[in-house]
PDB file of C-alpha atoms in Angstrom:
ATOM      1  CA  GLY A   1      95.094  64.084  60.103  1.00 60.00           C
ATOM      2  CA  GLU A   2      94.504  64.340  63.704  1.00 70.00           C
ATOM      3  CA  ASP A   3      93.264  67.586  65.719  1.00 87.00           C
ATOM      4  CA  VAL A   4      96.380  67.916  66.863  1.00 93.00           C
ATOM      5  CA  GLU A   5      99.878  66.636  66.009  1.00 93.00           C
ATOM      6  CA  GLN A   6     103.595  66.293  67.728  1.00 95.00           C
ATOM      7  CA  SER A   7     106.980  64.359  65.637  1.00 91.00           C
ATOM      8  CA  LEU A   8     106.942  61.477  68.149  1.00 92.00           C
ATOM      9  CA  PHE A   9     111.043  61.248  68.813  1.00 95.00           C
ATOM     10  CA  LEU A  10     113.464  64.614  69.792  1.00 97.00           C
ATOM     11  CA  SER A  11     117.160  63.390  70.741  1.00 97.00           C
ATOM     12  CA  VAL A  12     119.559  66.701  72.040  1.00 97.00           C
ATOM     13  CA  ARG A  13     122.597  66.715  73.478  1.00 97.00           C
ATOM     14  CA  GLU A  14     122.692  68.092  76.445  1.00 97.00           C
ATOM     15  CA  GLY A  15     123.255  71.150  77.801  1.00 97.00           C
ATOM     16  CA  ASP A  16     121.182  72.208  74.314  1.00 97.00           C
ATOM     17  CA  SER A  17     118.408  73.314  73.412  1.00 97.00           C
ATOM     18  CA  SER A  18     115.301  71.986  73.158  1.00 97.00           C
ATOM     19  CA  VAL A  19     112.760  72.832  70.265  1.00 98.00           C
ATOM     20  CA  ILE A  20     109.548  71.280  70.527  1.00 98.00           C
ATOM     21  CA  ASN A  21     106.952  70.893  67.882  1.00 97.00           C
ATOM     22  CA  CYS A  22     103.067  70.761  67.538  1.00 96.00           C
ATOM     23  CA  THR A  23     100.636  72.282  65.499  1.00 96.00           C
ATOM     24  CA  TYR A  24      96.424  72.543  66.090  1.00 93.00           C
ATOM     25  CA  THR A  25      93.531  71.725  63.120  1.00 90.00           C
ATOM     26  CA  ASP A  26      91.087  74.204  64.728  1.00 83.00           C
ATOM     27  CA  SER A  27      90.974  77.942  64.323  1.00 80.00           C
ATOM     28  CA  SER A  28      88.552  77.697  67.902  1.00 81.00           C
ATOM     29  CA  SER A  29      91.511  76.673  70.790  1.00 80.00           C
ATOM     30  CA  THR A  30      91.919  79.320  73.145  1.00 82.00           C
ATOM     31  CA  TYR A  31      93.671  77.551  75.263  1.00 89.00           C
ATOM     32  CA  LEU A  32      96.665  75.725  74.671  1.00 92.00           C
ATOM     33  CA  TYR A  33      98.825  73.221  77.038  1.00 93.00           C
ATOM     34  CA  TRP A  34     102.359  71.064  77.144  1.00 96.00           C
ATOM     35  CA  TYR A  35     102.417  68.482  79.811  1.00 96.00           C
ATOM     36  CA  LYS A  36     105.370  66.085  80.744  1.00 96.00           C
ATOM     37  CA  GLN A  37     105.035  61.972  81.495  1.00 93.00           C
ATOM     38  CA  GLU A  38     108.483  60.909  83.236  1.00 92.00           C
ATOM     39  CA  PRO A  39     108.150  57.487  82.803  1.00 88.00           C
ATOM     40  CA  GLY A  40     105.740  55.299  84.799  1.00 84.00           C
ATOM     41  CA  ALA A  41     103.868  58.437  85.725  1.00 87.00           C
ATOM     42  CA  GLY A  42     100.533  60.722  85.347  1.00 88.00           C
ATOM     43  CA  LEU A  43     100.826  63.471  82.915  1.00 91.00           C
ATOM     44  CA  GLN A  44     101.602  67.270  84.765  1.00 92.00           C
ATOM     45  CA  LEU A  45     100.945  70.003  83.399  1.00 92.00           C
ATOM     46  CA  LEU A  46     104.195  72.251  82.435  1.00 94.00           C
ATOM     47  CA  THR A  47     102.625  75.455  81.432  1.00 93.00           C
ATOM     48  CA  TYR A  48      99.854  76.590  79.328  1.00 91.00           C
ATOM     49  CA  ILE A  49      99.797  79.844  77.302  1.00 92.00           C
ATOM     50  CA  PHE A  50      95.798  81.769  75.194  1.00 89.00           C
ATOM     51  CA  SER A  51      95.273  82.196  72.063  1.00 87.00           C
ATOM     52  CA  ASN A  52      95.697  85.642  72.220  1.00 89.00           C
ATOM     53  CA  MET A  53      99.320  85.651  74.155  1.00 90.00           C
ATOM     54  CA  ASP A  54     102.090  85.017  70.633  1.00 93.00           C
ATOM     55  CA  MET A  55     104.573  83.916  74.040  1.00 95.00           C
ATOM     56  CA  LYS A  56     105.187  82.708  77.317  1.00 95.00           C
ATOM     57  CA  GLN A  57     108.455  82.271  79.869  1.00 95.00           C
ATOM     58  CA  ASP A  58     108.951  80.281  82.855  1.00 92.00           C
ATOM     59  CA  GLN A  59     112.924  79.838  83.816  1.00 95.00           C
ATOM     60  CA  ARG A  60     114.126  77.329  81.153  1.00 96.00           C
ATOM     61  CA  LEU A  61     110.493  76.880  79.400  1.00 97.00           C
ATOM     62  CA  THR A  62     110.022  79.746  76.474  1.00 97.00           C
ATOM     63  CA  VAL A  63     106.135  78.796  74.226  1.00 97.00           C
ATOM     64  CA  LEU A  64     105.963  80.369  71.486  1.00 97.00           C
ATOM     65  CA  LEU A  65     102.281  79.958  69.126  1.00 96.00           C
ATOM     66  CA  ASN A  66     101.000  80.860  65.057  1.00 94.00           C
ATOM     67  CA  LYS A  67      97.824  82.077  65.877  1.00 92.00           C
ATOM     68  CA  LYS A  68      97.774  82.294  62.138  1.00 92.00           C
ATOM     69  CA  ASP A  69      99.709  78.943  61.081  1.00 93.00           C
ATOM     70  CA  LYS A  70      97.871  77.089  64.222  1.00 93.00           C
ATOM     71  CA  HIS A  71     101.842  76.156  65.497  1.00 95.00           C
ATOM     72  CA  LEU A  72     102.569  75.211  69.037  1.00 96.00           C
ATOM     73  CA  SER A  73     106.250  75.608  70.603  1.00 97.00           C
ATOM     74  CA  LEU A  74     107.908  74.406  73.709  1.00 98.00           C
ATOM     75  CA  ARG A  75     111.499  74.913  74.376  1.00 98.00           C
ATOM     76  CA  ILE A  76     113.648  74.196  76.340  1.00 98.00           C
ATOM     77  CA  ALA A  77     116.052  75.548  77.253  1.00 98.00           C
ATOM     78  CA  ASP A  78     119.480  73.452  78.951  1.00 97.00           C
ATOM     79  CA  THR A  79     118.253  70.275  78.507  1.00 98.00           C
ATOM     80  CA  GLN A  80     119.516  67.609  81.295  1.00 97.00           C
ATOM     81  CA  THR A  81     119.244  64.337  81.556  1.00 95.00           C
ATOM     82  CA  GLY A  82     115.912  64.570  83.905  1.00 94.00           C
ATOM     83  CA  ASP A  83     114.197  66.974  81.186  1.00 97.00           C
ATOM     84  CA  SER A  84     113.418  63.601  78.816  1.00 97.00           C
ATOM     85  CA  ALA A  85     110.618  62.468  79.143  1.00 97.00           C
ATOM     86  CA  ILE A  86     107.129  62.339  76.709  1.00 96.00           C
ATOM     87  CA  TYR A  87     106.300  66.381  75.990  1.00 97.00           C
ATOM     88  CA  PHE A  88     102.606  66.049  74.763  1.00 96.00           C
ATOM     89  CA  CYS A  89     100.694  68.684  73.397  1.00 96.00           C
ATOM     90  CA  ALA A  90      96.596  69.495  74.234  1.00 93.00           C
ATOM     91  CA  GLU A  91      94.710  72.562  73.234  1.00 91.00           C
ATOM     92  CA  SER A  92      90.829  73.141  73.580  1.00 87.00           C
ATOM     93  CA  LYS A  93      88.089  75.637  73.764  1.00 81.00           C
ATOM     94  CA  GLU A  94      85.781  78.458  75.797  1.00 75.00           C
ATOM     95  CA  GLY A  95      82.956  76.484  77.438  1.00 70.00           C
ATOM     96  CA  SER A  96      84.608  73.442  76.222  1.00 70.00           C
ATOM     97  CA  TYR A  97      85.058  70.606  78.290  1.00 62.00           C
ATOM     98  CA  ILE A  98      87.650  67.913  77.084  1.00 80.00           C
ATOM     99  CA  PRO A  99      90.535  69.030  75.829  1.00 86.00           C
ATOM    100  CA  THR A 100      92.882  67.526  73.093  1.00 89.00           C
ATOM    101  CA  PHE A 101      96.265  65.661  73.723  1.00 92.00           C
ATOM    102  CA  GLY A 102      98.800  65.213  70.712  1.00 94.00           C
ATOM    103  CA  ARG A 103     100.233  61.879  71.010  1.00 93.00           C
ATOM    104  CA  GLY A 104     103.889  62.935  72.333  1.00 95.00           C
ATOM    105  CA  THR A 105     106.766  63.118  71.637  1.00 97.00           C
ATOM    106  CA  SER A 106     110.186  61.434  73.548  1.00 96.00           C
ATOM    107  CA  LEU A 107     112.516  63.879  75.091  1.00 97.00           C
ATOM    108  CA  ILE A 108     116.326  62.096  74.374  1.00 97.00           C
ATOM    109  CA  VAL A 109     118.788  63.824  76.077  1.00 97.00           C
ATOM    110  CA  HIS A 110     121.851  62.580  75.287  1.00 94.00           C
ATOM    111  CA  PRO A 111     125.764  62.797  77.534  1.00 90.00           C
TER     112      PRO A 111
ATOM    113  CA  ASP B   1      99.773  64.363 100.560  1.00 64.00           C
ATOM    114  CA  THR B   2      99.703  63.086  96.313  1.00 70.00           C
ATOM    115  CA  ALA B   3      96.942  65.084  94.559  1.00 90.00           C
ATOM    116  CA  VAL B   4      95.281  63.037  92.878  1.00 95.00           C
ATOM    117  CA  SER B   5      95.385  58.615  92.961  1.00 95.00           C
ATOM    118  CA  GLN B   6      94.900  56.734  91.951  1.00 95.00           C
ATOM    119  CA  THR B   7      94.581  51.910  93.495  1.00 96.00           C
ATOM    120  CA  PRO B   8      96.249  49.950  92.350  1.00 97.00           C
ATOM    121  CA  LYS B   9      99.532  51.217  89.805  1.00 95.00           C
ATOM    122  CA  TYR B  10      99.414  47.565  87.825  1.00 97.00           C
ATOM    123  CA  LEU B  11      96.349  45.407  87.604  1.00 97.00           C
ATOM    124  CA  VAL B  12      96.746  42.017  86.123  1.00 98.00           C
ATOM    125  CA  THR B  13      93.919  39.500  85.471  1.00 97.00           C
ATOM    126  CA  GLN B  14      92.134  37.226  83.109  1.00 97.00           C
ATOM    127  CA  MET B  15      90.003  37.903  80.494  1.00 97.00           C
ATOM    128  CA  GLY B  16      86.585  37.965  82.258  1.00 97.00           C
ATOM    129  CA  ASN B  17      87.588  39.014  85.367  1.00 98.00           C
ATOM    130  CA  ASP B  18      85.360  42.262  87.227  1.00 98.00           C
ATOM    131  CA  LYS B  19      87.715  44.508  88.465  1.00 98.00           C
ATOM    132  CA  SER B  20      87.965  47.581  90.365  1.00 98.00           C
ATOM    133  CA  ILE B  21      90.430  51.333  89.916  1.00 98.00           C
ATOM    134  CA  LYS B  22      90.114  53.613  92.558  1.00 98.00           C
ATOM    135  CA  CYS B  23      90.319  56.853  92.384  1.00 97.00           C
ATOM    136  CA  GLU B  24      91.194  60.112  94.574  1.00 97.00           C
ATOM    137  CA  GLN B  25      91.508  63.718  94.736  1.00 96.00           C
ATOM    138  CA  ASN B  26      92.759  66.068  97.716  1.00 95.00           C
ATOM    139  CA  LEU B  27      92.890  68.626  96.093  1.00 94.00           C
ATOM    140  CA  GLY B  28      88.742  69.902  95.856  1.00 93.00           C
ATOM    141  CA  HIS B  29      88.877  70.203  92.512  1.00 93.00           C
ATOM    142  CA  ASP B  30      84.436  69.622  91.181  1.00 92.00           C
ATOM    143  CA  THR B  31      85.390  67.959  88.610  1.00 92.00           C
ATOM    144  CA  MET B  32      86.398  64.619  87.608  1.00 94.00           C
ATOM    145  CA  TYR B  33      88.223  62.085  84.423  1.00 94.00           C
ATOM    146  CA  TRP B  34      88.741  59.275  83.688  1.00 95.00           C
ATOM    147  CA  TYR B  35      90.425  58.519  80.832  1.00 94.00           C
ATOM    148  CA  LYS B  36      92.915  55.283  78.335  1.00 95.00           C
ATOM    149  CA  GLN B  37      95.964  56.006  77.559  1.00 93.00           C
ATOM    150  CA  ASP B  38      96.834  53.088  74.106  1.00 91.00           C
ATOM    151  CA  SER B  39     100.420  51.262  73.787  1.00 89.00           C
ATOM    152  CA  LYS B  40     101.242  54.483  71.306  1.00 86.00           C
ATOM    153  CA  LYS B  41     100.084  56.840  74.090  1.00 86.00           C
ATOM    154  CA  PHE B  42      97.419  57.983  72.592  1.00 88.00           C
ATOM    155  CA  LEU B  43      95.319  59.538  75.740  1.00 91.00           C
ATOM    156  CA  LYS B  44      91.079  59.083  74.857  1.00 90.00           C
ATOM    157  CA  ILE B  45      88.937  61.509  77.604  1.00 91.00           C
ATOM    158  CA  MET B  46      86.610  58.299  78.659  1.00 93.00           C
ATOM    159  CA  PHE B  47      83.761  60.298  81.496  1.00 92.00           C
ATOM    160  CA  SER B  48      83.701  63.172  83.253  1.00 91.00           C
ATOM    161  CA  TYR B  49      82.116  64.050  86.541  1.00 92.00           C
ATOM    162  CA  ASN B  50      81.655  66.825  87.552  1.00 89.00           C
ATOM    163  CA  ASN B  51      80.270  67.212  91.469  1.00 87.00           C
ATOM    164  CA  LYS B  52      79.319  64.082  91.347  1.00 84.00           C
ATOM    165  CA  GLU B  53      76.775  64.159  87.238  1.00 88.00           C
ATOM    166  CA  LEU B  54      78.254  62.270  84.941  1.00 88.00           C
ATOM    167  CA  ILE B  55      78.959  64.849  82.462  1.00 85.00           C
ATOM    168  CA  ILE B  56      80.773  63.278  79.182  1.00 81.00           C
ATOM    169  CA  ASN B  57      80.209  59.620  78.312  1.00 81.00           C
ATOM    170  CA  GLU B  58      82.150  59.112  75.142  1.00 82.00           C
ATOM    171  CA  THR B  59      81.822  55.697  73.126  1.00 80.00           C
ATOM    172  CA  VAL B  60      82.954  53.434  75.358  1.00 89.00           C
ATOM    173  CA  PRO B  61      81.286  49.709  76.153  1.00 91.00           C
ATOM    174  CA  ASN B  62      78.982  49.742  78.761  1.00 92.00           C
ATOM    175  CA  ARG B  63      81.357  46.870  79.979  1.00 96.00           C
ATOM    176  CA  PHE B  64      82.611  49.879  81.918  1.00 96.00           C
ATOM    177  CA  SER B  65      81.073  51.472  84.707  1.00 95.00           C
ATOM    178  CA  PRO B  66      82.093  55.245  86.261  1.00 94.00           C
ATOM    179  CA  LYS B  67      80.821  55.450  89.840  1.00 94.00           C
ATOM    180  CA  SER B  68      81.364  58.760  92.114  1.00 94.00           C
ATOM    181  CA  PRO B  69      80.170  58.139  95.550  1.00 93.00           C
ATOM    182  CA  ASP B  70      81.313  62.382  96.249  1.00 93.00           C
ATOM    183  CA  LYS B  71      83.103  64.994  94.709  1.00 91.00           C
ATOM    184  CA  ALA B  72      86.209  63.599  95.377  1.00 95.00           C
ATOM    185  CA  HIS B  73      86.283  60.120  94.521  1.00 96.00           C
ATOM    186  CA  LEU B  74      85.742  58.245  90.683  1.00 96.00           C
ATOM    187  CA  ASN B  75      86.140  55.144  90.084  1.00 97.00           C
ATOM    188  CA  LEU B  76      85.703  52.490  87.459  1.00 97.00           C
ATOM    189  CA  HIS B  77      84.660  49.381  87.207  1.00 97.00           C
ATOM    190  CA  ILE B  78      84.816  47.296  84.355  1.00 97.00           C
ATOM    191  CA  ASN B  79      83.139  44.175  83.756  1.00 97.00           C
ATOM    192  CA  SER B  80      83.998  41.054  81.941  1.00 97.00           C
ATOM    193  CA  LEU B  81      87.826  42.047  80.938  1.00 97.00           C
ATOM    194  CA  GLU B  82      89.118  41.798  76.930  1.00 97.00           C
ATOM    195  CA  LEU B  83      92.349  41.705  75.262  1.00 96.00           C
ATOM    196  CA  GLY B  84      91.853  44.756  74.359  1.00 95.00           C
ATOM    197  CA  ASP B  85      91.264  46.458  77.387  1.00 96.00           C
ATOM    198  CA  SER B  86      94.572  45.953  78.248  1.00 97.00           C
ATOM    199  CA  ALA B  87      95.980  50.349  78.930  1.00 96.00           C
ATOM    200  CA  VAL B  88      97.361  51.926  80.924  1.00 95.00           C
ATOM    201  CA  TYR B  89      93.866  54.612  83.227  1.00 97.00           C
ATOM    202  CA  PHE B  90      94.581  58.018  84.602  1.00 96.00           C
ATOM    203  CA  CYS B  91      92.257  59.352  86.395  1.00 96.00           C
ATOM    204  CA  ALA B  92      91.853  63.126  86.397  1.00 95.00           C
ATOM    205  CA  SER B  93      90.422  66.535  87.930  1.00 94.00           C
ATOM    206  CA  SER B  94      90.634  69.729  87.680  1.00 91.00           C
ATOM    207  CA  ARG B  95      88.855  73.078  89.426  1.00 88.00           C
ATOM    208  CA  SER B  96      86.048  72.739  87.375  1.00 81.00           C
ATOM    209  CA  ALA B  97      84.964  72.150  83.927  1.00 76.00           C
ATOM    210  CA  GLY B  98      85.707  73.842  80.577  1.00 68.00           C
ATOM    211  CA  THR B  99      88.390  75.450  83.075  1.00 67.00           C
ATOM    212  CA  SER B 100      91.559  76.330  81.145  1.00 69.00           C
ATOM    213  CA  TYR B 101      94.305  75.231  83.920  1.00 73.00           C
ATOM    214  CA  GLY B 102      94.342  72.825  83.112  1.00 83.00           C
ATOM    215  CA  TYR B 103      94.185  68.653  84.647  1.00 90.00           C
ATOM    216  CA  THR B 104      95.859  66.986  87.469  1.00 92.00           C
ATOM    217  CA  PHE B 105      96.562  63.830  87.030  1.00 94.00           C
ATOM    218  CA  GLY B 106      96.831  60.439  88.712  1.00 94.00           C
ATOM    219  CA  SER B 107     100.314  57.979  88.264  1.00 93.00           C
ATOM    220  CA  GLY B 108      97.921  55.872  86.088  1.00 95.00           C
ATOM    221  CA  THR B 109      96.791  51.779  86.267  1.00 97.00           C
ATOM    222  CA  ARG B 110      98.747  49.478  83.862  1.00 96.00           C
ATOM    223  CA  LEU B 111      95.791  47.181  83.420  1.00 97.00           C
ATOM    224  CA  THR B 112      97.150  44.008  81.998  1.00 97.00           C
ATOM    225  CA  VAL B 113      94.495  41.475  80.509  1.00 97.00           C
ATOM    226  CA  VAL B 114      95.792  38.028  80.447  1.00 97.00           C
TER     227      VAL B 114
END
């Protein structure tokens, strides 16, 4: 399997909460990231969490980390049509140069 | 005042041609990268430079050659283009190699080889 896995698609209604899930295989992962890619644009860093944290909240975004299960999630509260994009999970290790990216989850927000 | 800018945004060219993609960052970052994103959105690291020195050189055909004239610029030259080179190429930068702060990406160059 891949080192970082995500489901490919998620469809939600505007105003609902979205939860995008990610699993990773390397227990030595130290930093975990969520990036957002809008159509025709590059990846934009949304938020990141260190492996010694369980949760991080930033306005409408909540990141939850279950280190035991190697599971990361991104919750977007009150999802808007502008949140439609591809969301990439990534992980890296202390002293490592390069994060490993998942293949991205396409979030579709419909009225 | 774009942080990481790439040119051109779109590039359509014939097989066998040689082309270059330019990248510049104005963030004062020390490290720059080239990534290739395939049609299934998989992102693969190609090269990384830290202060003009090559530090990452993944398994990439030697038709691809990066050049970093200074730490704010990282260009990608591709010789003898092939159909399989069609992809979106992203430049990115970070404060330093091994940083925990994540990357800043350019908006990508969509290369189509016909």
